Coordinates of C-alpha atoms (C1' of nucleotides) in Angstrom, one line a residue:
Chain A
M1 CA 18.5 21.6 163.6
G2 CA 16.5 18.8 165.1
R3 CA 13.0 17.9 164.0
T4 CA 11.3 19.7 161.2
S5 CA 8.2 21.6 162.4
N6 CA 5.1 22.6 160.6
Y7 CA 2.5 25.0 162.0
C8 CA -1.1 24.7 160.6
F9 CA -3.9 27.2 161.2
D10 CA -6.8 28.9 159.4
Y11 CA -6.5 32.5 158.4
P12 CA -10.0 33.8 157.8
Q13 CA -8.9 37.2 156.6
T14 CA -7.9 35.6 153.2
N15 CA -10.1 32.6 153.6
A16 CA -7.1 30.3 153.6
S17 CA -5.6 27.5 155.6
F18 CA -1.8 27.9 156.2
T19 CA 0.9 25.4 156.9
V20 CA 4.0 27.3 158.0
T21 CA 7.4 25.7 157.7
Y22 CA 10.9 26.9 157.4
V23 CA 14.4 26.7 155.9
A24 CA 17.6 28.0 157.4
G25 CA 19.6 29.8 154.8
H26 CA 20.3 28.6 151.3
I27 CA 19.1 25.1 150.4
T28 CA 21.3 24.7 147.2
E29 CA 25.0 24.8 146.5
L30 CA 27.0 25.1 143.4
D31 CA 29.8 22.8 142.4
F32 CA 31.6 21.7 139.3
P33 CA 30.6 18.4 137.7
E34 CA 32.8 15.3 138.0
T35 CA 34.7 16.4 134.9
H36 CA 36.1 19.4 136.6
R37 CA 35.9 18.5 140.3
K38 CA 39.3 16.8 140.7
W39 CA 42.2 19.2 140.9
N40 CA 44.2 17.4 138.3
S41 CA 41.2 16.8 136.0
C42 CA 41.6 20.1 134.1
D43 CA 43.6 23.2 133.5
P44 CA 42.4 25.7 136.2
F45 CA 41.8 28.2 133.4
T46 CA 39.0 26.1 132.0
L47 CA 37.1 26.6 135.2
F48 CA 36.1 30.0 134.0
D49 CA 33.9 28.5 131.4
A50 CA 33.2 25.1 133.0
P51 CA 29.6 24.0 133.6
V52 CA 28.3 24.3 137.1
E53 CA 25.8 22.1 138.9
V54 CA 23.2 23.1 141.4
K55 CA 22.3 20.6 144.1
H56 CA 20.9 20.3 147.6
P57 CA 23.6 19.7 150.2
Q58 CA 23.0 16.7 152.4
R59 CA 22.2 18.8 155.5
V60 CA 19.0 20.1 154.0
N61 CA 17.6 16.8 152.8
E62 CA 15.1 16.6 155.6
L63 CA 13.9 20.2 155.1
V64 CA 13.6 19.7 151.3
R65 CA 11.6 16.5 151.8
N66 CA 9.3 18.2 154.1
I67 CA 8.7 21.1 151.7
E68 CA 8.0 18.6 148.9
I69 CA 5.3 16.9 151.0
R70 CA 3.6 20.2 151.9
A71 CA 3.8 21.4 148.3
R72 CA 2.0 18.4 146.9
G73 CA -1.0 19.1 149.0
S74 CA -1.1 22.9 148.6
D75 CA -2.5 25.4 146.0
M76 CA -0.1 28.1 146.8
L77 CA 3.4 28.7 148.1
M78 CA 3.9 31.9 150.0
I79 CA 7.5 32.9 150.5
W80 CA 8.3 34.7 153.8
T81 CA 12.1 34.8 153.6
D82 CA 14.1 38.0 154.5
C83 CA 13.2 40.8 152.1
D84 CA 16.8 41.3 150.8
R85 CA 18.7 39.9 147.7
E86 CA 19.7 36.7 149.3
G87 CA 16.3 36.2 150.7
E88 CA 14.8 36.6 147.3
Y89 CA 17.1 33.9 145.9
I90 CA 16.4 31.6 148.8
G91 CA 12.7 32.1 148.0
Y92 CA 13.5 31.1 144.4
E93 CA 15.3 27.9 145.6
I94 CA 12.2 27.0 147.6
A95 CA 9.9 27.7 144.7
Q96 CA 12.0 25.4 142.5
V97 CA 11.5 22.5 145.0
C98 CA 7.8 23.1 145.1
Q99 CA 7.3 23.4 141.4
K100 CA 9.1 20.2 140.7
V101 CA 6.5 18.2 142.7
N102 CA 3.5 20.4 141.9
R103 CA 3.5 22.1 138.6
R104 CA 0.3 23.9 139.2
I105 CA 1.3 25.5 142.5
K106 CA 1.0 29.3 142.6
I107 CA 4.1 31.1 143.9
K108 CA 3.6 34.3 145.9
R109 CA 5.8 36.4 148.0
A110 CA 5.0 38.2 151.3
R111 CA 6.8 41.5 151.8
F112 CA 7.5 42.6 155.3
S113 CA 10.4 44.2 157.1
A114 CA 9.6 43.6 160.8
I115 CA 8.0 41.0 163.0
I116 CA 5.2 43.3 164.0
A117 CA 1.6 41.8 164.0
D118 CA 0.2 44.6 161.9
Q119 CA 2.9 44.3 159.3
I120 CA 2.6 40.5 159.1
H121 CA -1.1 40.8 158.5
R122 CA -0.6 43.4 155.8
A123 CA 2.0 41.2 154.1
A124 CA -0.3 38.1 154.3
Q125 CA -3.2 40.1 152.7
N126 CA -1.1 41.7 150.0
P127 CA 1.0 39.0 148.4
T128 CA 3.3 40.0 145.6
N129 CA 5.6 38.0 143.2
L130 CA 9.1 36.9 143.7
D131 CA 11.6 39.4 142.2
L132 CA 13.5 37.1 139.8
A133 CA 15.9 39.9 138.9
Q134 CA 17.3 39.9 142.4
A135 CA 17.5 36.1 142.4
D136 CA 19.4 36.4 139.1
A137 CA 21.9 38.7 140.6
V138 CA 22.7 36.2 143.3
I139 CA 23.0 33.3 140.9
A140 CA 25.5 35.3 138.8
R141 CA 27.6 36.2 141.9
Q142 CA 27.6 32.6 143.0
M143 CA 28.8 31.4 139.6
L144 CA 31.4 34.1 139.4
D145 CA 32.8 33.5 142.9
L146 CA 33.0 29.8 142.5
R147 CA 34.8 29.9 139.2
L148 CA 37.2 32.7 140.3
G149 CA 37.9 31.1 143.6
A150 CA 38.5 27.7 142.3
A151 CA 40.6 28.8 139.3
F152 CA 42.9 31.1 141.2
T153 CA 43.2 28.9 144.2
R154 CA 44.1 25.8 142.2
M155 CA 46.6 27.8 140.1
Q156 CA 48.3 29.2 143.2
C157 CA 48.4 26.0 145.1
M158 CA 49.6 23.9 142.2
A159 CA 52.3 26.3 141.2
L160 CA 53.6 26.8 144.8
Q161 CA 53.3 23.3 145.9
N162 CA 55.1 22.0 142.9
R163 CA 58.2 23.8 144.0
F164 CA 57.7 24.4 147.7
G165 CA 55.6 21.5 148.8
N166 CA 57.9 20.7 151.6
L167 CA 57.6 24.2 153.0
L168 CA 53.8 24.5 152.6
E169 CA 53.1 21.1 154.1
G170 CA 50.0 20.7 152.1
K171 CA 48.6 24.1 153.2
L172 CA 46.0 25.7 151.2
V173 CA 47.0 29.0 149.5
S174 CA 43.5 30.1 148.7
Y175 CA 42.3 33.0 146.7
G176 CA 38.9 34.6 147.1
P177 CA 37.4 37.9 145.9
C178 CA 36.7 38.9 149.5
Q179 CA 39.6 37.4 151.4
F180 CA 42.2 39.0 149.1
P181 CA 41.1 42.6 149.4
T182 CA 40.8 41.9 153.2
L183 CA 44.5 40.8 153.1
G184 CA 45.3 43.8 150.9
F185 CA 44.1 46.2 153.6
V186 CA 46.4 44.6 156.2
V187 CA 49.4 44.7 153.9
S188 CA 48.7 48.2 152.7
R189 CA 48.6 49.6 156.3
Y190 CA 51.7 47.6 157.2
E191 CA 53.6 49.2 154.4
Q192 CA 52.5 52.7 155.4
V193 CA 53.8 52.0 158.8
K194 CA 57.0 50.6 157.5
A195 CA 57.5 53.5 155.1
F196 CA 56.8 56.1 157.6
V197 CA 59.5 58.7 158.3
P198 CA 58.8 61.0 161.2
E199 CA 58.8 64.7 160.5
T200 CA 59.8 67.4 162.9
F201 CA 57.4 70.3 163.4
W202 CA 57.4 73.4 165.6
Y203 CA 54.6 75.3 167.3
I204 CA 54.1 78.1 169.8
Y205 CA 53.1 76.8 173.2
L206 CA 51.1 79.4 175.1
A207 CA 49.8 79.0 178.7
L208 CA 48.5 81.0 181.5
N209 CA 48.4 80.2 185.2
R210 CA 45.2 81.5 186.7
P211 CA 43.0 80.2 189.5
G212 CA 39.9 78.3 188.4
E213 CA 36.6 79.8 189.3
Q214 CA 35.6 77.4 192.0
N215 CA 39.1 76.6 193.0
G216 CA 39.3 77.5 196.6
R217 CA 42.4 75.4 197.4
G218 CA 44.9 78.0 196.3
R219 CA 46.1 75.8 193.5
E220 CA 46.7 77.6 190.2
D221 CA 45.0 76.2 187.2
Q222 CA 46.9 76.3 184.0
T223 CA 45.1 77.1 180.8
V224 CA 46.9 75.9 177.6
F225 CA 46.1 77.8 174.4
K226 CA 46.2 76.1 171.1
W227 CA 48.0 77.9 168.3
K228 CA 45.6 78.6 165.4
R229 CA 48.2 77.5 162.9
G230 CA 48.5 74.1 164.6
H231 CA 52.1 73.3 163.8
L232 CA 54.6 74.3 161.1
F233 CA 57.1 72.1 159.4
D234 CA 59.3 75.1 158.4
F235 CA 61.5 76.0 161.3
D236 CA 62.4 79.5 159.9
V237 CA 58.8 80.5 159.5
A238 CA 57.9 79.2 163.0
L239 CA 60.9 81.0 164.5
M240 CA 60.0 84.2 162.8
L241 CA 56.4 84.1 164.1
Y242 CA 57.6 83.2 167.5
E243 CA 60.0 86.1 167.6
M244 CA 57.2 88.4 166.5
V245 CA 55.0 87.1 169.3
L246 CA 57.9 87.7 171.8
E247 CA 58.2 91.3 170.7
R248 CA 54.8 92.1 172.2
P249 CA 53.8 89.1 174.3
M250 CA 50.8 90.6 176.0
A251 CA 47.7 88.6 175.1
T252 CA 44.3 90.2 174.4
V253 CA 41.1 88.2 174.8
K254 CA 39.3 88.7 171.5
K255 CA 36.3 86.5 172.0
V256 CA 34.6 84.5 174.7
V257 CA 31.9 82.3 173.2
K258 CA 29.6 80.4 175.5
K259 CA 27.1 77.9 174.1
N260 CA 25.1 74.8 175.0
T261 CA 26.5 71.7 173.5
K262 CA 25.5 68.1 173.3
K263 CA 27.1 64.7 173.1
W264 CA 24.8 62.6 171.0
K265 CA 23.6 59.3 172.1
P266 CA 24.7 56.3 170.1
Y267 CA 22.8 55.1 167.0
P268 CA 20.8 51.8 167.0
L269 CA 23.2 48.9 166.8
T270 CA 24.1 47.1 163.6
T271 CA 26.3 44.0 163.3
V272 CA 29.3 45.9 161.9
D273 CA 29.0 48.5 164.7
L274 CA 28.8 45.7 167.3
Q275 CA 31.9 44.2 165.9
K276 CA 33.8 47.5 165.8
S277 CA 32.8 48.6 169.2
G278 CA 33.1 45.2 170.6
S279 CA 36.6 44.5 169.4
R280 CA 37.7 47.9 170.6
L281 CA 36.0 47.8 174.0
L282 CA 35.4 44.2 175.0
R283 CA 38.7 42.7 173.9
M284 CA 37.1 40.1 171.7
S285 CA 37.6 39.3 168.1
A286 CA 34.9 40.1 165.5
K287 CA 34.2 36.4 165.1
Q288 CA 33.9 35.8 168.8
I289 CA 31.5 38.7 169.2
L290 CA 29.3 37.5 166.4
D291 CA 29.4 33.9 167.7
T292 CA 28.5 35.0 171.2
A293 CA 25.7 37.3 170.0
D294 CA 24.4 34.4 167.9
A295 CA 24.4 32.0 170.9
L296 CA 22.4 34.6 172.9
Y297 CA 20.0 35.0 170.0
Q298 CA 19.4 31.3 169.9
R299 CA 18.4 31.3 173.5
G300 CA 16.0 34.2 172.9
I301 CA 18.0 36.8 174.8
L302 CA 19.1 39.0 171.9
S303 CA 17.3 39.9 168.7
Y304 CA 18.8 38.6 165.4
P305 CA 22.4 39.6 165.4
R306 CA 23.0 40.0 161.6
T307 CA 21.6 43.3 160.6
E308 CA 22.6 46.3 158.6
T309 CA 19.7 48.4 159.9
D310 CA 20.4 51.3 162.2
Q311 CA 16.9 52.7 162.5
Y312 CA 13.9 51.3 164.4
D313 CA 10.5 50.8 162.7
D314 CA 8.0 53.5 163.7
Q315 CA 5.8 50.8 165.3
F316 CA 8.6 49.2 167.3
D317 CA 7.5 48.6 170.9
F318 CA 10.3 50.0 172.9
G319 CA 8.4 49.9 176.2
Q320 CA 8.1 46.2 176.2
Y321 CA 11.8 45.7 176.0
I322 CA 12.8 48.5 178.3
Q323 CA 10.4 47.1 180.9
K324 CA 12.2 43.7 180.9
Q325 CA 15.5 45.5 181.9
T326 CA 14.0 47.1 185.0
S327 CA 14.8 43.9 187.0
S328 CA 18.5 44.4 186.5
P329 CA 20.5 45.4 189.7
E330 CA 22.9 47.3 187.5
W331 CA 20.8 49.3 185.0
G332 CA 17.3 48.5 186.2
A333 CA 16.9 51.8 187.9
F334 CA 17.8 53.6 184.7
A335 CA 15.4 51.5 182.7
T336 CA 12.7 52.3 185.3
R337 CA 13.3 56.0 184.8
L338 CA 13.0 55.6 181.0
R339 CA 9.6 53.9 181.7
Q340 CA 8.6 56.8 183.9
G341 CA 9.0 59.5 181.2
E342 CA 12.6 60.0 180.4
F343 CA 12.3 57.9 177.3
S344 CA 13.4 59.5 174.1
K345 CA 13.0 57.9 170.7
P346 CA 16.3 56.5 169.3
R347 CA 18.0 58.5 166.5
K348 CA 17.5 57.1 163.0
G349 CA 20.6 56.1 161.1
K350 CA 20.8 55.9 157.3
K351 CA 20.9 52.2 156.8
N352 CA 18.0 49.8 156.4
D353 CA 18.3 46.2 155.1
K354 CA 14.5 45.8 155.1
A355 CA 15.1 42.5 156.8
H356 CA 16.0 42.9 160.4
P357 CA 15.7 45.5 163.2
P358 CA 18.8 46.9 165.0
I359 CA 20.3 44.5 167.6
H360 CA 18.5 44.8 170.9
P361 CA 17.9 42.6 174.0
T362 CA 14.7 40.6 173.9
A363 CA 14.8 39.3 177.5
Y364 CA 16.6 40.1 180.7
A365 CA 19.4 37.7 181.5
G366 CA 21.0 38.2 184.9
N367 CA 23.1 35.0 185.1
L368 CA 25.5 35.3 182.2
A369 CA 29.2 35.1 182.6
G370 CA 32.4 35.7 180.6
N371 CA 32.0 36.8 176.9
E372 CA 28.2 36.3 177.0
K373 CA 27.9 38.8 179.9
K374 CA 30.2 41.3 178.1
V375 CA 28.3 41.2 174.8
Y376 CA 24.9 41.2 176.5
E377 CA 25.8 44.1 178.7
Y378 CA 27.1 46.1 175.8
V379 CA 24.0 45.5 173.6
T380 CA 21.7 46.2 176.5
R381 CA 23.4 49.4 177.7
R382 CA 23.6 50.5 174.1
F383 CA 19.9 49.9 173.6
L384 CA 19.0 51.8 176.8
A385 CA 21.4 54.6 175.9
S386 CA 19.8 54.9 172.4
C387 CA 16.4 55.2 174.2
S388 CA 17.5 58.0 176.5
K389 CA 18.4 61.6 176.0
D390 CA 21.6 63.1 174.6
A391 CA 24.1 64.3 177.2
E392 CA 24.1 68.1 177.7
G393 CA 26.9 70.5 178.4
F394 CA 28.0 74.0 178.3
Q395 CA 31.1 74.9 176.3
T396 CA 33.2 78.0 176.6
T397 CA 35.7 78.9 173.9
I398 CA 38.2 81.7 174.3
T399 CA 40.2 83.2 171.5
V400 CA 43.2 85.4 172.3
A401 CA 45.6 87.3 170.1
V402 CA 49.3 87.9 170.8
N403 CA 50.7 90.5 168.4
G404 CA 48.5 89.2 165.6
E405 CA 48.9 85.5 166.2
E406 CA 45.7 83.8 167.4
F407 CA 45.3 81.1 170.0
S408 CA 42.3 79.4 171.6
A409 CA 41.3 77.3 174.5
S410 CA 38.0 75.7 175.3
G411 CA 36.3 74.4 178.4
L412 CA 33.4 72.1 179.1
L413 CA 30.9 71.8 181.9
V414 CA 28.8 68.7 181.7
L415 CA 25.2 69.6 182.8
E416 CA 23.1 66.5 182.2
R417 CA 24.8 63.1 181.8
N418 CA 21.6 61.4 180.6
Y419 CA 22.5 58.5 178.4
L420 CA 26.1 58.5 179.7
E421 CA 24.8 57.3 183.1
V422 CA 24.0 53.9 181.5
F423 CA 26.7 53.9 178.8
P424 CA 30.2 54.1 180.4
Y425 CA 31.8 53.2 177.1
D426 CA 31.6 56.9 176.1
K427 CA 33.7 59.4 177.9
W428 CA 32.7 63.0 178.4
S429 CA 33.9 65.0 181.4
S430 CA 34.1 68.5 182.5
H431 CA 37.3 70.5 182.2
E432 CA 36.6 74.1 183.1
L433 CA 38.4 77.2 182.2
P434 CA 39.1 80.0 184.7
P435 CA 37.1 83.1 184.0
F436 CA 38.1 85.4 181.1
E437 CA 36.5 88.5 179.8
E438 CA 36.4 89.9 176.3
G439 CA 38.9 92.7 175.9
E440 CA 41.0 91.9 178.9
E441 CA 44.8 91.5 178.6
F442 CA 47.1 89.2 180.3
M443 CA 50.8 88.3 180.3
P444 CA 51.2 84.6 179.4
T445 CA 53.0 82.5 182.0
I446 CA 54.6 80.4 179.3
C447 CA 55.4 81.3 175.7
E448 CA 57.7 78.9 174.1
L449 CA 58.6 77.6 170.7
R450 CA 58.3 73.9 171.0
E451 CA 59.3 71.0 168.9
G452 CA 57.3 67.9 168.1
E453 CA 57.3 64.9 165.7
T454 CA 54.7 63.4 163.6
T455 CA 53.7 60.0 165.0
R456 CA 53.9 56.7 163.1
P457 CA 50.5 55.4 162.1
S458 CA 49.6 52.3 164.0
L459 CA 49.1 48.9 162.5
L460 CA 45.6 47.8 161.6
T461 CA 43.4 46.7 164.5
E462 CA 40.5 44.4 163.8
A463 CA 38.1 47.3 164.4
D464 CA 39.9 49.3 161.7
L465 CA 39.7 46.3 159.3
V466 CA 36.0 45.8 159.9
S467 CA 35.5 49.5 159.1
L468 CA 37.5 49.3 155.9
M469 CA 35.7 46.2 154.7
D470 CA 32.3 47.8 155.5
K471 CA 33.2 51.0 153.7
N472 CA 34.5 49.2 150.6
G473 CA 31.7 46.7 150.4
I474 CA 33.9 43.7 151.1
G475 CA 31.7 41.0 152.6
T476 CA 28.5 41.5 154.4
D477 CA 27.4 41.9 158.0
A478 CA 27.3 38.1 158.3
T479 CA 30.6 37.4 156.6
I480 CA 33.1 40.1 157.5
A481 CA 34.3 38.3 160.6
Q482 CA 34.6 35.0 158.6
H483 CA 36.9 36.6 156.0
I484 CA 39.2 38.0 158.7
N485 CA 39.3 34.6 160.2
T486 CA 40.1 33.0 156.9
I487 CA 43.2 35.2 156.3
V488 CA 44.4 34.4 159.8
E489 CA 43.8 30.7 159.4
R490 CA 45.6 30.6 156.0
E491 CA 48.5 32.3 157.8
Y492 CA 48.5 35.3 155.4
V493 CA 48.1 37.5 158.5
M494 CA 49.2 37.1 162.2
E495 CA 47.8 38.7 165.3
R496 CA 50.2 40.6 167.4
L497 CA 49.3 41.8 170.9
E498 CA 50.8 45.2 171.9
G499 CA 49.6 46.2 175.4
N500 CA 45.9 45.7 175.3
T501 CA 45.5 46.1 171.6
K502 CA 45.6 43.4 169.0
Y503 CA 47.1 44.4 165.7
L504 CA 47.2 42.6 162.4
V505 CA 50.5 42.0 160.7
P506 CA 50.9 40.3 157.3
S507 CA 53.1 37.2 157.1
T508 CA 55.8 37.0 154.5
L509 CA 53.4 34.8 152.5
G510 CA 50.7 37.4 152.8
V511 CA 53.0 40.2 151.7
G512 CA 54.4 38.1 148.9
L513 CA 50.9 37.2 147.5
V514 CA 49.8 40.8 147.5
H515 CA 53.0 42.0 146.0
G516 CA 52.9 39.2 143.4
Y517 CA 49.5 40.4 142.2
N518 CA 50.4 44.1 142.5
Q519 CA 53.5 43.3 140.5
I520 CA 51.3 42.5 137.5
G521 CA 50.8 46.2 137.3
L522 CA 47.0 46.3 136.7
E523 CA 45.1 49.3 137.9
K524 CA 42.6 47.0 139.6
S525 CA 44.8 44.5 141.5
L526 CA 43.1 41.4 143.0
S527 CA 44.4 42.6 146.3
K528 CA 42.4 45.8 146.1
P529 CA 38.7 46.4 146.7
Q530 CA 37.7 47.8 143.2
L531 CA 36.9 44.5 141.5
R532 CA 34.7 43.3 144.3
R533 CA 33.0 46.7 144.4
E534 CA 32.3 46.4 140.7
T535 CA 30.8 43.0 141.2
E536 CA 28.5 44.6 143.8
R537 CA 27.6 47.3 141.4
S538 CA 26.9 44.8 138.6
M539 CA 24.6 43.0 141.0
V540 CA 22.6 46.1 141.6
Q541 CA 22.3 46.6 137.8
V542 CA 21.0 43.1 137.4
C543 CA 18.5 43.8 140.2
D544 CA 17.4 47.0 138.4
R545 CA 17.2 45.1 135.1
I546 CA 19.7 47.3 133.5
K547 CA 21.8 44.3 132.8
T548 CA 21.1 40.6 132.5
K549 CA 22.8 38.0 134.7
D550 CA 24.5 36.5 131.6
D551 CA 26.0 39.8 130.6
M552 CA 27.2 40.4 134.2
L553 CA 28.8 37.0 134.3
Q554 CA 30.3 37.2 130.9
E555 CA 31.8 40.7 131.5
S556 CA 33.3 39.7 134.9
I557 CA 34.6 36.4 133.7
E558 CA 36.5 38.1 130.8
Q559 CA 38.0 40.6 133.1
Y560 CA 39.2 38.0 135.5
K561 CA 40.5 35.7 132.7
E562 CA 42.9 38.5 131.7
V563 CA 44.2 38.8 135.2
F564 CA 44.5 35.1 135.5
I565 CA 46.7 34.8 132.4
L566 CA 49.0 37.5 133.6
A567 CA 49.1 36.1 137.2
R568 CA 49.9 32.6 136.0
R569 CA 52.8 34.0 134.0
E570 CA 54.1 35.9 137.0
F571 CA 53.7 32.9 139.3
N572 CA 55.7 30.7 136.9
L573 CA 58.4 33.3 136.7
I574 CA 58.7 33.4 140.4
I575 CA 58.7 29.6 140.7
N576 CA 61.2 28.9 137.9
K577 CA 63.7 31.1 139.5
D578 CA 66.3 30.4 136.9
Q579 CA 64.1 31.9 134.3
A580 CA 62.7 34.6 136.6
S581 CA 63.1 38.1 135.2
L582 CA 65.5 40.2 137.1
K583 CA 62.8 42.8 137.8
V584 CA 60.5 40.3 139.5
H585 CA 63.2 38.7 141.4
K586 CA 64.5 42.0 142.7
A587 CA 61.0 43.1 143.8
L588 CA 60.4 39.9 145.7
K589 CA 63.8 40.1 147.3
T590 CA 63.1 43.6 148.5
V591 CA 59.8 42.5 150.0
A592 CA 61.3 39.6 151.8
D593 CA 64.1 41.7 153.2
E594 CA 61.8 44.4 154.4
V595 CA 59.4 42.0 156.0
E596 CA 62.2 40.3 157.7
G597 CA 63.2 43.5 159.5
M598 CA 59.6 44.0 160.6
V599 CA 58.7 40.6 162.0
E600 CA 62.2 39.8 163.3
D601 CA 61.2 40.1 166.9
E602 CA 58.8 37.3 166.4
V603 CA 61.2 34.9 164.8
E604 CA 64.6 35.7 166.2
D605 CA 65.4 32.1 167.1
Q606 CA 64.6 31.0 163.6
P607 CA 67.6 31.4 161.4
A608 CA 67.2 32.7 157.9
H609 CA 67.5 30.3 155.1
P610 CA 69.4 32.1 152.4
H611 CA 69.2 29.3 149.9
L612 CA 65.4 29.5 149.8
P613 CA 63.9 31.7 147.1
T614 CA 63.1 35.0 149.0
R615 CA 59.5 34.9 148.0
M616 CA 58.9 31.8 150.1
M617 CA 60.6 32.8 153.3
I618 CA 57.4 32.1 155.2
R619 CA 57.4 33.0 158.8
G620 CA 54.4 32.5 161.0
T621 CA 53.9 33.3 164.7
D622 CA 53.3 29.6 165.2
R623 CA 56.5 28.0 164.3
H624 CA 55.3 24.5 165.0
Q625 CA 52.9 24.7 162.2
L626 CA 54.9 26.7 159.7
Q627 CA 58.6 26.1 159.8
A628 CA 61.3 26.2 157.2
P629 CA 62.9 22.8 157.0
D630 CA 66.4 22.2 158.4
V631 CA 68.8 21.7 155.5
E632 CA 72.1 22.2 157.2
Chain B
dG1 C1' 41.4 20.4 149.0
dC2 C1' 38.8 25.8 145.6
dA3 C1' 34.3 31.1 146.9
dA4 C1' 30.8 33.8 149.3
dG5 C1' 26.5 33.8 150.9
dG6 C1' 22.8 32.2 153.8
dT7 C1' 22.3 30.1 159.0
dC8 C1' 22.3 26.0 163.1

DNA sequence: GCAAGGTC
């Protein structure tokens, strides 16, 4: 971070003299005391009730010392951290430091949600108090996460390494309340894919060859009509309807509906959205995208890249930022047009973290390359697109009936591309229908009973996973990418490239862990999102003072203790395979066999080791790191 | 050697 800075100035509006300094994130960390720190120092189960120490990590020593010096000579501490839960707790951490060296110091809190002069002044002149309930919620979550993570991680590692140490090569088999549900999503989709059985269906295919309106080249346009029933899985019924249609195959145009239509411009950009769009369109991982955006932020090119907000403040100065983009050879002309009157206020989404605006470019950068160029271009085009008008088109929908069965076709004429001109990531193009009139009749060119098959769902992409985590409240804008990274690093999950798309496939270890926990048969498995969602809900209750932090902690700890006891028993059964119950053993064998079939193509030159317990037939993509020993 | 959450 370099040298600590302090900015001093007078603020006549409140007759005060300010010294402004900073922290970067949390300044305290939790850990167990010496008695519980060593892995062999205690039974992991005791970690649920073990004491926990709060201390300043070494990296913040300089910052803390600086704050102490300032606090000694001040009457008041005013907290300006982000106005969210974590920000409230960071404020509390700072307050603790100050009070320790100056017992009489007054603690105040500035409330603001945007770096806009007017709002900063208002916050400075209307100080409030720290919301200790929010800080409590964070403390409780930290305690819970540490105890849970440590207890389960140690139990898993010790159990597995005792027996399979040679296989694991000292690898960490961690458990975390976010990483496990994340893994659970990958395994769950993988199993859906594996269990998929294609089903045959039938449908009536109806088409008419008729020249298009402006088609002067003599080519016949074919209009395909969609059957209103979609498709049927019962062949007899489909055949009966088809035969009925064939009896009187003349089609009558029932309705021609013409209406204006729009393709809406994108919402202001959040972190999760950037990661989803980015991994889909830019061929980068969620973590790469966030790291890149962060590097650009630190050079003053992008705004803060970790935000849940998809609405701009009413006082946001769009003109200033659009103006900066007018110098671009690629989208400068578009930016200029926005400045000249084509600007339209961005749509407002539903999310607001009250801490940061949506991600937007804060400077023009014309000399970027590689990933930085890709991310910058996406953010900038998205910003300009959100500041322009929706695309406009004209849609025609035709409904026809053939002996009582209905079919329809629709065409689109794009009239104004508007935001699409600067946002090539969205596709919307004209496909026009030849002219039809209500009441007219025609003889279809093609009328066939066709057969199709349901398609296998695809494995999870990283974009899918980010969406699932976001929807289920697993992780935050700042941590979602880290959790995905963790399960890849721990080799619970492998990345598999198919064509241009990267899919996530669980390893045998990943599947084994999830199945192991599911095997316990609890409704709320550790591999599912419910428990984490409950933690989140409890935190909100603590914030709303419906519950105390001690109650939250106690309730959650009890719940996890039960799971722990069952899980440990299960693990021991698996490990002492002589004593393993038949049921557990069979389940694990099935898992291993099924997995083997699925990842076979990745490991074909690695022979199976039938003497190994099936649960531990670990296979990674990287054989150099994770290889079964040769025991010929 | 354990977590998740900040952020550099």
